[in-house]
Amino acid sequence: MGLTKTKEFNKFFSNLVKGVTTLKYSKVPEATIRRLSRYSRCLEEMEQLGENVVSSAQLANRCKVNPAQVRKDLAYFGEFGIRGVGYYVKDLFHDIRRILGLNKEWKMAVIGMGNLGSALLSYKDFLKQHYKIVAAFDINPPKVIGRVSEKLGKPVEVLHINRIKEVAKERKIEIGLIATPPSEAQSVANLLIEAEVRGILNFAPAQIMVPEGFMVKDVFFTTILDNLAYLLSNN
Amino acid sequence: MGLTKTKEFNKFFSNLVKGVTTLKYSKVPEATIRRLSRYSRCLEEMEQLGENVVSSAQLANRCKVNPAQVRKDLAYFGEFGIRGVGYYVKDLFHDIRRILGLNKEWKMAVIGMGNLGSALLSYKDFLKQHYKIVAAFDINPPKVIGRVSEKLGKPVEVLHINRIKEVAKERKIEIGLIATPPSEAQSVANLLIEAEVRGILNFAPAQIMVPEGFMVKDVFFTTILDNLAYLLSNN
DNA sequence: GGATGTGAAGTCGTTCACAGCT
DNA sequence: AGCTGTGAACGACTTCACATCC
């Protein structure tokens, strides 16, 4: 299958090209990527506090993980520290951002302008994270025409979903946020696939099927709530 | 620690009392709980389609997991199938709901009435999931007084956060949804802890500390987006 | 016959412990 | 002396394979 191809490719060519983010080992656990995200948030805070150097123990303590875990996570991608010293906060922060693919601005579209979609449109946190919503779609734009995102006073007009393909090309959209009712999720996904929008963040509690090369991540509140309910019931 | 006590209790008394959710083995992986949630969603759909019996292979196929995984997941909690036949859809659905602690209605409060908080207040999906938002709080309620949830026409008045403790007791709130800016997350959590609200679903990208016995689950959009960005950059 | 339930095997991720730098 | 980087040990979760039961 396709995965194997990628795995071997990475293994073989790893560390050949310097200065480009490459894998030192073949497969990176998803948990590692999640933790990198966490490290980067901590490092950003430390940088703002004026801290210069941090040890794996300090960072681990800050992020509630094992110090060896921090070092292992980073080891997937190269060597970033100085033995006997630690890591330079600023450098490590930027290295992790680069590893995560955040050394660019990701252009996103929201599809579905219900309460959730509207909330996403003006979600402040995207601003500093190098994500930007550059388009909004709904099946019934008239009812919401005039609704704008509040960020930076720059309005985002709501367009009809049949314009996804055209607009995605035009605005170089790479990620679609599906905030429709579950019944519409797959057909919206199909439109995104057709428009070659490779990344999908799916808020609709429905399983979405995509071809090889496309990526879906689900954000299901109720699944997480179920988890919480289980823990509360059994502890 | 507290966990061990519970673990041994469950092990010892498992399957003694029929009809009550008990653990057959001591520790259940979190991944199992997440999958149970998924199974339950699939089973609900199957039930609505009039399907009577389902095999682990069918359910696994539907949920994109391994058939043995389905059986193992269920095995943590008892025996639910009939050899040579499969599982009764309706029974299994209800058994899983019971395992997850969803055989009751969980009363929730939203704290923080920005865009996200407002969206949560009218998030339709909670309705059929036995979760109910029964209160909404903000640090500045006047600005939003009159805003109501749209569900069932039943308005939810927005109250000042200093009333959390009082209202939580009164309305038997067990879960708090933190939808404030990250800087306020911990202090809001402290109020919830004081009010003995044991479950927290945290949408603010900040680490929240709680004492033993309290549960926090994070919903960080940007972490999941970071994950997506990484995948898109490396595949 | 056929699907469950489950010990055993396998795989994957985490933690340990220490060699190797600075 | 101190902290990183990493092979090896460990532990946890997943998958296999088959005995068990309807």
Short mmCIF file of C-alpha atoms (C1' of nucleotides) in Angstrom, two decimals:
data_model
loop_
_atom_site.label_atom_id
_atom_site.label_comp_id
_atom_site.label_asym_id
_atom_site.label_seq_id
_atom_site.Cartn_x
_atom_site.Cartn_y
_atom_site.Cartn_z
CA MET A 1 0.00 0.00 0.00
CA GLY A 2 0.89 3.65 -0.34
CA LEU A 3 2.12 4.09 3.18
CA THR A 4 4.96 1.65 2.86
CA LYS A 5 6.28 3.49 -0.12
CA THR A 6 6.46 6.72 1.89
CA LYS A 7 8.00 4.99 4.89
CA GLU A 8 10.83 3.51 2.89
CA PHE A 9 11.39 6.68 1.00
CA ASN A 10 11.82 8.60 4.21
CA LYS A 11 14.07 6.02 5.79
CA PHE A 12 16.34 5.94 2.77
CA PHE A 13 16.69 9.63 2.16
CA SER A 14 16.61 10.81 5.76
CA ASN A 15 19.33 13.24 6.73
CA LEU A 16 20.62 13.41 3.18
CA VAL A 17 19.27 16.85 2.57
CA LYS A 18 20.34 19.24 5.29
CA GLY A 19 18.37 22.28 6.31
CA VAL A 20 15.14 20.75 5.21
CA THR A 21 12.81 19.05 7.64
CA THR A 22 13.42 15.37 7.14
CA LEU A 23 12.75 12.36 9.24
CA LYS A 24 15.68 10.83 11.02
CA TYR A 25 13.76 7.62 11.53
CA SER A 26 10.95 6.29 9.46
CA LYS A 27 7.75 6.58 11.43
CA VAL A 28 6.77 9.27 13.88
CA PRO A 29 4.03 8.42 16.39
CA GLU A 30 1.04 10.68 16.24
CA ALA A 31 1.42 11.22 19.97
CA THR A 32 4.83 12.73 19.29
CA ILE A 33 3.33 15.28 16.92
CA ARG A 34 0.72 16.21 19.49
CA ARG A 35 3.43 16.69 22.09
CA LEU A 36 5.53 18.81 19.73
CA SER A 37 2.54 21.07 19.45
CA ARG A 38 2.45 21.30 23.22
CA TYR A 39 6.18 21.93 23.50
CA SER A 40 5.90 24.73 20.98
CA ARG A 41 3.18 26.42 23.02
CA CYS A 42 5.33 26.22 26.16
CA LEU A 43 8.43 27.43 24.36
CA GLU A 44 6.52 30.40 23.01
CA GLU A 45 5.53 31.37 26.52
CA MET A 46 9.09 30.89 27.77
CA GLU A 47 10.44 33.02 24.98
CA GLN A 48 8.03 35.78 25.91
CA LEU A 49 9.21 35.49 29.51
CA GLY A 50 12.73 36.09 28.27
CA GLU A 51 14.08 32.62 29.02
CA ASN A 52 17.08 31.71 26.94
CA VAL A 53 17.90 28.09 27.61
CA VAL A 54 15.76 25.19 28.70
CA SER A 55 16.62 21.60 29.62
CA SER A 56 14.55 18.59 28.64
CA ALA A 57 13.75 18.17 32.32
CA GLN A 58 12.37 21.70 32.62
CA LEU A 59 10.34 21.46 29.44
CA ALA A 60 9.07 18.03 30.43
CA ASN A 61 8.05 19.30 33.81
CA ARG A 62 6.25 22.22 32.22
CA CYS A 63 4.38 19.91 29.82
CA LYS A 64 3.77 17.07 32.28
CA VAL A 65 5.71 14.44 30.39
CA ASN A 66 8.85 12.39 30.96
CA PRO A 67 12.18 14.12 30.20
CA ALA A 68 13.33 11.18 28.09
CA GLN A 69 10.13 11.54 26.14
CA VAL A 70 11.01 15.09 25.19
CA ARG A 71 14.44 14.02 23.97
CA LYS A 72 13.05 11.01 22.09
CA ASP A 73 10.40 13.12 20.42
CA LEU A 74 13.02 15.56 19.17
CA ALA A 75 15.37 12.74 18.18
CA TYR A 76 12.95 11.73 15.43
CA PHE A 77 13.89 14.89 13.62
CA GLY A 78 17.55 15.52 14.43
CA GLU A 79 19.71 16.97 17.17
CA PHE A 80 18.63 20.29 18.60
CA GLY A 81 20.35 20.53 21.96
CA ILE A 82 23.78 21.09 23.42
CA ARG A 83 25.04 18.43 25.79
CA GLY A 84 25.65 19.74 29.25
CA VAL A 85 23.58 22.83 28.49
CA GLY A 86 20.12 22.20 27.09
CA TYR A 87 18.17 23.80 24.26
CA TYR A 88 18.05 27.40 23.14
CA VAL A 89 14.41 28.33 23.63
CA LYS A 90 14.12 30.49 20.55
CA ASP A 91 15.85 28.06 18.23
CA LEU A 92 13.93 25.05 19.47
CA PHE A 93 10.67 26.92 19.15
CA HIS A 94 11.37 27.74 15.54
CA ASP A 95 12.70 24.28 14.76
CA ILE A 96 9.52 22.69 16.11
CA ARG A 97 7.35 25.11 14.17
CA ARG A 98 9.25 24.17 11.04
CA ILE A 99 8.89 20.45 11.77
CA LEU A 100 5.16 20.87 12.20
CA GLY A 101 4.94 22.72 8.89
CA LEU A 102 4.06 26.02 10.54
CA ASN A 103 6.72 28.08 8.83
CA LYS A 104 4.06 29.20 6.40
CA GLU A 105 0.51 30.46 6.57
CA TRP A 106 -2.15 27.82 5.99
CA LYS A 107 -5.19 29.12 4.18
CA MET A 108 -8.46 27.64 5.30
CA ALA A 109 -12.14 27.68 4.42
CA VAL A 110 -15.09 27.11 6.72
CA ILE A 111 -18.05 25.27 5.28
CA GLY A 112 -21.34 25.57 7.12
CA MET A 113 -22.30 28.86 8.70
CA GLY A 114 -24.31 27.67 11.65
CA ASN A 115 -23.32 28.61 15.15
CA LEU A 116 -20.13 26.60 15.09
CA GLY A 117 -19.02 27.80 11.67
CA SER A 118 -19.57 31.40 12.66
CA ALA A 119 -17.65 30.87 15.86
CA LEU A 120 -14.73 29.39 13.95
CA LEU A 121 -14.75 32.33 11.57
CA SER A 122 -13.94 34.65 14.42
CA TYR A 123 -11.88 32.33 16.57
CA LYS A 124 -9.06 34.55 17.75
CA ASP A 125 -6.59 31.80 18.38
CA PHE A 126 -6.05 31.07 14.71
CA LEU A 127 -4.45 34.47 14.32
CA LYS A 128 -1.16 33.83 16.03
CA GLN A 129 -0.97 30.23 14.89
CA HIS A 130 -0.36 30.90 11.23
CA TYR A 131 -3.75 29.65 10.20
CA LYS A 132 -6.03 31.97 8.31
CA ILE A 133 -9.61 31.61 7.22
CA VAL A 134 -9.88 33.13 3.76
CA ALA A 135 -13.31 31.90 2.71
CA ALA A 136 -16.65 30.84 4.15
CA PHE A 137 -19.30 28.76 2.46
CA ASP A 138 -22.87 27.77 3.10
CA ILE A 139 -25.62 26.08 1.15
CA ASN A 140 -27.79 29.09 1.79
CA PRO A 141 -25.59 32.19 1.74
CA PRO A 142 -28.37 34.79 1.42
CA LYS A 143 -29.53 34.19 4.97
CA VAL A 144 -26.13 35.11 6.26
CA ILE A 145 -24.86 37.56 3.69
CA GLY A 146 -23.35 40.47 5.47
CA ARG A 147 -22.07 38.35 8.32
CA VAL A 148 -18.40 38.98 8.60
CA SER A 149 -15.51 37.75 10.63
CA GLU A 150 -14.50 40.18 13.29
CA LYS A 151 -10.79 39.71 13.02
CA LEU A 152 -8.80 42.71 11.90
CA GLY A 153 -11.96 44.28 10.59
CA LYS A 154 -11.51 42.28 7.42
CA PRO A 155 -14.87 40.89 6.36
CA VAL A 156 -15.17 37.39 4.94
CA GLU A 157 -18.16 37.11 2.67
CA VAL A 158 -20.17 33.91 2.81
CA LEU A 159 -20.35 32.19 -0.56
CA HIS A 160 -22.50 29.40 -1.94
CA ILE A 161 -20.87 25.98 -1.62
CA ASN A 162 -21.06 25.39 -5.35
CA ARG A 163 -18.24 27.90 -5.65
CA ILE A 164 -15.83 25.90 -3.48
CA LYS A 165 -13.76 24.52 -6.34
CA GLU A 166 -13.35 27.84 -8.10
CA VAL A 167 -12.58 29.82 -4.95
CA ALA A 168 -10.28 27.17 -3.45
CA LYS A 169 -8.06 27.34 -6.51
CA GLU A 170 -8.12 31.09 -6.58
CA ARG A 171 -7.29 31.58 -2.90
CA LYS A 172 -4.99 28.57 -2.59
CA ILE A 173 -7.04 26.96 0.16
CA GLU A 174 -5.39 23.90 1.64
CA ILE A 175 -7.58 23.08 4.64
CA GLY A 176 -11.35 22.88 4.90
CA LEU A 177 -13.23 23.07 8.18
CA ILE A 178 -16.48 21.13 7.91
CA ALA A 179 -19.04 22.62 10.27
CA THR A 180 -22.20 21.38 8.59
CA PRO A 181 -24.78 18.96 9.98
CA PRO A 182 -23.46 15.37 9.87
CA SER A 183 -25.76 14.42 7.02
CA GLU A 184 -23.98 16.86 4.70
CA ALA A 185 -20.42 16.15 5.82
CA GLN A 186 -19.50 13.58 3.19
CA SER A 187 -20.89 15.54 0.26
CA VAL A 188 -19.06 18.65 1.41
CA ALA A 189 -15.92 16.53 1.76
CA ASN A 190 -16.43 15.37 -1.82
CA LEU A 191 -16.51 18.98 -2.98
CA LEU A 192 -13.29 19.67 -1.10
CA ILE A 193 -11.66 16.60 -2.61
CA GLU A 194 -12.71 17.71 -6.06
CA ALA A 195 -11.20 21.10 -5.30
CA GLU A 196 -7.98 19.36 -4.22
CA VAL A 197 -8.21 20.70 -0.70
CA ARG A 198 -6.06 18.03 0.92
CA GLY A 199 -6.69 18.73 4.58
CA ILE A 200 -10.03 18.42 6.34
CA LEU A 201 -10.86 19.28 9.91
CA ASN A 202 -14.21 17.66 10.49
CA PHE A 203 -16.52 18.93 13.23
CA ALA A 204 -19.56 17.00 12.03
CA PRO A 205 -20.01 13.74 13.95
CA ALA A 206 -19.92 11.54 10.86
CA GLN A 207 -17.29 9.34 9.32
CA ILE A 208 -15.72 10.90 6.26
CA MET A 209 -14.03 8.84 3.56
CA VAL A 210 -11.26 10.39 1.49
CA PRO A 211 -8.89 9.01 -1.14
CA GLU A 212 -5.19 8.44 -0.54
CA GLY A 213 -3.28 11.67 -0.13
CA PHE A 214 -6.10 13.48 1.66
CA MET A 215 -6.10 13.89 5.43
CA VAL A 216 -9.04 14.08 7.80
CA LYS A 217 -8.91 14.93 11.48
CA ASP A 218 -12.07 14.75 13.51
CA VAL A 219 -13.12 17.08 16.29
CA PHE A 220 -16.04 15.34 17.94
CA PHE A 221 -17.16 17.11 21.09
CA THR A 222 -19.49 14.33 22.03
CA THR A 223 -16.81 11.66 21.80
CA ILE A 224 -14.70 13.62 24.23
CA LEU A 225 -17.70 14.23 26.44
CA ASP A 226 -18.43 10.49 26.39
CA ASN A 227 -14.90 9.99 27.60
CA LEU A 228 -15.46 12.45 30.40
CA ALA A 229 -18.76 10.82 31.31
CA TYR A 230 -17.05 7.45 31.53
CA LEU A 231 -14.32 8.81 33.79
CA LEU A 232 -16.81 10.58 36.02
CA SER A 233 -18.91 7.43 36.29
CA ASN A 234 -15.99 5.21 37.18
CA ASN A 235 -13.78 7.24 39.47
CA MET B 1 -3.60 6.12 45.57
CA GLY B 2 -7.31 6.25 44.94
CA LEU B 3 -7.19 4.47 41.61
CA THR B 4 -5.79 1.25 42.97
CA LYS B 5 -8.58 0.94 45.44
CA THR B 6 -11.16 1.27 42.69
CA LYS B 7 -9.27 -1.11 40.43
CA GLU B 8 -9.19 -3.89 42.95
CA PHE B 9 -12.73 -3.33 43.95
CA ASN B 10 -13.87 -3.69 40.39
CA LYS B 11 -11.75 -6.75 39.72
CA PHE B 12 -13.05 -8.50 42.75
CA PHE B 13 -16.70 -7.79 42.31
CA SER B 14 -16.83 -7.92 38.54
CA ASN B 15 -19.71 -9.87 37.10
CA LEU B 16 -21.04 -10.58 40.55
CA VAL B 17 -23.78 -8.06 40.27
CA LYS B 18 -25.61 -8.51 37.02
CA GLY B 19 -27.09 -5.55 35.21
CA VAL B 20 -24.65 -3.10 36.70
CA THR B 21 -21.66 -1.76 34.80
CA THR B 22 -18.55 -3.30 36.28
CA LEU B 23 -15.07 -3.87 34.98
CA LYS B 24 -14.10 -7.40 34.10
CA TYR B 25 -10.42 -6.49 34.07
CA SER B 26 -8.69 -3.75 35.93
CA LYS B 27 -7.56 -1.10 33.48
CA VAL B 28 -9.34 0.04 30.36
CA PRO B 29 -7.28 1.86 27.72
CA GLU B 30 -8.56 5.29 26.88
CA ALA B 31 -8.53 4.29 23.23
CA THR B 32 -11.06 1.61 24.06
CA ILE B 33 -13.41 4.19 25.52
CA ARG B 34 -13.08 6.35 22.43
CA ARG B 35 -13.90 3.36 20.25
CA LEU B 36 -16.90 2.42 22.37
CA SER B 37 -18.19 5.88 21.66
CA ARG B 38 -17.72 5.22 17.96
CA TYR B 39 -19.37 1.81 18.14
CA SER B 40 -22.33 3.33 19.89
CA ARG B 41 -22.78 5.89 17.12
CA CYS B 42 -22.68 3.14 14.47
CA LEU B 43 -25.04 0.92 16.41
CA GLU B 44 -27.50 3.75 16.77
CA GLU B 45 -27.52 4.19 13.00
CA MET B 46 -27.90 0.45 12.47
CA GLU B 47 -30.78 0.31 14.89
CA GLN B 48 -32.51 3.10 13.00
CA LEU B 49 -31.98 1.14 9.78
CA GLY B 50 -33.78 -1.75 11.39
CA GLU B 51 -30.78 -4.08 11.65
CA ASN B 52 -31.18 -6.69 14.34
CA VAL B 53 -27.90 -8.52 14.65
CA VAL B 54 -24.35 -7.50 13.92
CA SER B 55 -21.07 -9.43 13.96
CA SER B 56 -17.81 -8.03 15.26
CA ALA B 57 -16.55 -8.16 11.68
CA GLN B 58 -19.41 -6.02 10.40
CA LEU B 59 -19.15 -3.50 13.18
CA ALA B 60 -15.36 -3.39 12.82
CA ASN B 61 -15.67 -2.81 9.11
CA ARG B 62 -18.15 -0.02 9.70
CA CYS B 63 -15.84 1.65 12.24
CA LYS B 64 -12.57 0.98 10.43
CA VAL B 65 -11.01 -1.14 13.13
CA ASN B 66 -9.93 -4.74 13.54
CA PRO B 67 -12.67 -7.29 14.40
CA ALA B 68 -10.61 -8.68 17.27
CA GLN B 69 -10.34 -5.14 18.57
CA VAL B 70 -14.10 -4.87 18.83
CA ARG B 71 -14.29 -8.11 20.77
CA LYS B 72 -11.40 -7.17 23.06
CA ASP B 73 -12.87 -3.76 23.76
CA LEU B 74 -16.15 -5.35 24.82
CA ALA B 75 -14.37 -8.07 26.77
CA TYR B 76 -13.18 -5.47 29.26
CA PHE B 77 -16.75 -5.14 30.44
CA GLY B 78 -18.26 -8.59 30.09
CA GLU B 79 -19.79 -10.86 27.47
CA PHE B 80 -22.35 -9.30 25.20
CA GLY B 81 -22.51 -11.58 22.17
CA ILE B 82 -23.79 -14.99 21.20
CA ARG B 83 -21.25 -17.37 19.69
CA GLY B 84 -22.06 -18.33 16.16
CA VAL B 85 -24.50 -15.44 15.89
CA GLY B 86 -23.13 -12.03 16.83
CA TYR B 87 -24.54 -9.18 18.89
CA TYR B 88 -28.07 -7.89 19.13
CA VAL B 89 -27.79 -4.32 17.86
CA LYS B 90 -30.26 -2.84 20.28
CA ASP B 91 -28.89 -4.60 23.34
CA LEU B 92 -25.28 -3.82 22.52
CA PHE B 93 -26.12 -0.20 21.90
CA HIS B 94 -27.71 0.13 25.28
CA ASP B 95 -24.99 -1.85 27.02
CA ILE B 96 -22.34 0.45 25.59
CA ARG B 97 -24.29 3.54 26.56
CA ARG B 98 -24.54 2.19 30.07
CA ILE B 99 -20.81 1.40 30.15
CA LEU B 100 -20.03 4.94 29.07
CA GLY B 101 -22.25 6.32 31.78
CA LEU B 102 -24.82 7.66 29.34
CA ASN B 103 -27.83 6.07 30.93
CA LYS B 104 -28.50 9.38 32.59
CA GLU B 105 -28.61 13.01 31.60
CA TRP B 106 -25.44 14.97 32.30
CA LYS B 107 -26.05 18.56 33.28
CA MET B 108 -23.50 21.01 31.98
CA ALA B 109 -22.61 24.69 32.23
CA VAL B 110 -20.81 26.83 29.67
CA ILE B 111 -18.45 29.45 30.98
CA GLY B 112 -17.44 32.22 28.61
CA MET B 113 -19.99 33.63 26.22
CA GLY B 114 -17.79 34.60 23.31
CA ASN B 115 -18.37 33.12 19.88
CA LEU B 116 -17.43 29.62 20.93
CA GLY B 117 -19.46 29.63 24.12
CA SER B 118 -22.52 30.86 22.27
CA ALA B 119 -22.04 28.20 19.62
CA LEU B 120 -21.84 25.50 22.27
CA LEU B 121 -24.98 26.79 23.88
CA SER B 122 -26.94 26.01 20.75
CA TYR B 123 -24.99 22.99 19.55
CA LYS B 124 -27.72 20.64 18.40
CA ASP B 125 -25.75 17.46 18.80
CA PHE B 126 -25.83 17.55 22.56
CA LEU B 127 -29.55 17.00 22.46
CA LYS B 128 -29.67 13.36 21.48
CA GLN B 129 -26.52 12.52 23.42
CA HIS B 130 -27.98 12.94 26.87
CA TYR B 131 -25.96 16.04 27.59
CA LYS B 132 -27.78 19.19 28.52
CA ILE B 133 -26.57 22.71 29.07
CA VAL B 134 -28.50 24.09 32.01
CA ALA B 135 -26.52 27.24 32.73
CA ALA B 136 -24.29 29.80 31.05
CA PHE B 137 -21.84 32.14 32.71
CA ASP B 138 -19.74 35.11 31.73
CA ILE B 139 -17.68 37.68 33.54
CA ASN B 140 -19.76 40.36 31.91
CA PRO B 141 -23.31 39.09 31.62
CA PRO B 142 -25.00 42.43 30.88
CA LYS B 143 -23.49 42.61 27.44
CA VAL B 144 -25.12 39.35 26.54
CA ILE B 145 -28.25 39.32 28.64
CA GLY B 146 -31.13 38.27 26.54
CA ARG B 147 -29.01 35.90 24.48
CA VAL B 148 -30.67 32.53 24.70
CA SER B 149 -30.01 29.04 23.51
CA GLU B 150 -32.17 28.14 20.56
CA LYS B 151 -32.89 24.59 21.52
CA LEU B 152 -36.48 23.74 22.25
CA GLY B 153 -37.23 27.40 22.64
CA LYS B 154 -36.00 27.16 26.22
CA PRO B 155 -33.90 30.21 26.97
CA VAL B 156 -30.76 29.93 29.07
CA GLU B 157 -29.99 33.16 30.83
CA VAL B 158 -26.36 34.21 31.07
CA LEU B 159 -25.26 34.66 34.67
CA HIS B 160 -22.23 36.27 36.27
CA ILE B 161 -19.46 33.78 37.01
CA ASN B 162 -19.47 34.64 40.68
CA ARG B 163 -22.72 32.69 40.86
CA ILE B 164 -21.19 29.43 39.62
CA LYS B 165 -20.98 27.75 43.01
CA GLU B 166 -24.50 28.62 44.03
CA VAL B 167 -26.06 27.70 40.68
CA ALA B 168 -24.01 24.53 40.20
CA LYS B 169 -25.35 23.14 43.47
CA GLU B 170 -28.87 24.19 42.68
CA ARG B 171 -28.95 22.73 39.17
CA LYS B 172 -26.75 19.73 39.92
CA ILE B 173 -24.16 20.64 37.30
CA GLU B 174 -21.52 17.96 36.83
CA ILE B 175 -19.60 19.16 33.79
CA GLY B 176 -18.24 22.61 32.97
CA LEU B 177 -17.31 23.71 29.46
CA ILE B 178 -14.58 26.33 29.62
CA ALA B 179 -14.83 28.61 26.61
CA THR B 180 -13.02 31.64 27.99
CA PRO B 181 -9.74 33.15 26.79
CA PRO B 182 -6.77 31.01 27.89
CA SER B 183 -5.68 33.55 30.48
CA GLU B 184 -8.89 33.00 32.45
CA ALA B 185 -9.08 29.23 32.10
CA GLN B 186 -7.37 28.28 35.36
CA SER B 187 -9.31 30.72 37.52
CA VAL B 188 -12.57 29.55 36.01
CA ALA B 189 -11.46 25.97 36.67
CA ASN B 190 -10.82 26.94 40.27
CA LEU B 191 -14.38 28.19 40.58
CA LEU B 192 -15.67 24.92 39.14
CA ILE B 193 -13.53 22.92 41.54
CA GLU B 194 -14.84 24.94 44.44
CA ALA B 195 -18.35 24.23 43.19
CA GLU B 196 -17.47 20.51 43.06
CA VAL B 197 -18.08 20.30 39.34
CA ARG B 198 -15.93 17.23 38.75
CA GLY B 199 -15.77 17.21 34.95
CA ILE B 200 -14.20 19.90 32.80
CA LEU B 201 -14.16 20.13 29.03
CA ASN B 202 -11.56 22.75 28.29
CA PHE B 203 -11.61 24.64 25.01
CA ALA B 204 -9.10 27.28 26.08
CA PRO B 205 -5.57 26.46 24.89
CA ALA B 206 -4.06 26.49 28.36
CA GLN B 207 -3.02 23.78 30.77
CA ILE B 208 -5.46 23.37 33.62
CA MET B 209 -4.49 21.83 36.95
CA VAL B 210 -7.09 20.06 39.05
CA PRO B 211 -6.94 18.05 42.26
CA GLU B 212 -7.41 14.30 42.42
CA GLY B 213 -10.94 13.24 41.62
CA PHE B 214 -11.52 15.96 39.04
CA MET B 215 -11.27 15.23 35.32
CA VAL B 216 -10.16 17.54 32.52
CA LYS B 217 -10.39 16.83 28.82
CA ASP B 218 -8.94 19.33 26.39
CA VAL B 219 -10.36 20.30 23.02
CA PHE B 220 -7.61 22.27 21.33
CA PHE B 221 -8.43 23.09 17.73
CA THR B 222 -4.97 24.37 17.03
CA THR B 223 -3.29 21.21 18.28
CA ILE B 224 -5.37 19.18 15.88
CA LEU B 225 -4.69 21.67 13.12
CA ASP B 226 -0.97 21.41 13.86
CA ASN B 227 -1.34 17.69 13.40
CA LEU B 228 -3.05 18.21 10.07
CA ALA B 229 -0.39 20.69 8.98
CA TYR B 230 2.30 18.17 9.79
CA LEU B 231 0.59 15.45 7.80
CA LEU B 232 0.02 17.74 4.84
CA SER B 233 3.63 18.84 4.91
CA ASN B 234 5.00 15.32 5.04
CA ASN B 235 2.79 13.24 2.79
"C1'" DG C 1 -20.97 -23.95 10.69
"C1'" DG C 2 -19.94 -19.80 12.42
"C1'" DA C 3 -18.91 -16.07 15.43
"C1'" DT C 4 -17.53 -15.05 20.10
"C1'" DG C 5 -14.10 -14.79 23.84
"C1'" DT C 6 -9.31 -15.01 25.01
"C1'" DG C 7 -4.37 -16.54 25.82
"C1'" DA C 8 -0.31 -15.80 23.20
"C1'" DA C 9 2.33 -13.29 19.93
"C1'" DG C 10 3.39 -9.18 17.90
"C1'" DT C 11 3.78 -4.30 17.41
"C1'" DC C 12 4.21 0.16 18.98
"C1'" DG C 13 5.27 3.74 22.28
"C1'" DT C 14 7.46 5.01 26.69
"C1'" DT C 15 10.96 4.96 30.16
"C1'" DC C 16 15.44 3.72 31.80
"C1'" DA C 17 20.20 4.06 32.06
"C1'" DC C 18 24.34 5.36 30.46
"C1'" DA C 19 27.71 6.60 26.83
"C1'" DG C 20 29.15 10.73 24.64
"C1'" DC C 21 29.73 15.74 24.25
"C1'" DT C 22 30.41 20.44 25.82
"C1'" DA D 1 29.81 18.27 36.19
"C1'" DG D 2 25.78 18.27 33.54
"C1'" DC D 3 22.58 17.39 29.97
"C1'" DT D 4 21.81 15.46 25.53
"C1'" DG D 5 21.14 11.50 22.47
"C1'" DT D 6 20.10 6.66 22.18
"C1'" DG D 7 20.21 1.44 22.55
"C1'" DA D 8 17.91 -1.61 25.50
"C1'" DA D 9 14.29 -2.81 28.74
"C1'" DC D 10 9.84 -2.23 29.70
"C1'" DG D 11 4.97 -1.73 29.35
"C1'" DA D 12 0.76 -1.08 26.84
"C1'" DC D 13 -2.17 -1.78 23.15
"C1'" DT D 14 -3.32 -4.48 18.97
"C1'" DT D 15 -3.71 -8.51 16.24
"C1'" DC D 16 -3.58 -13.38 15.64
"C1'" DA D 17 -5.23 -17.86 16.14
"C1'" DC D 18 -7.88 -21.08 18.07
"C1'" DA D 19 -10.65 -23.26 21.73
"C1'" DT D 20 -15.34 -22.60 23.04
"C1'" DC D 21 -19.95 -22.37 22.72
"C1'" DC D 22 -24.57 -21.39 20.34
#
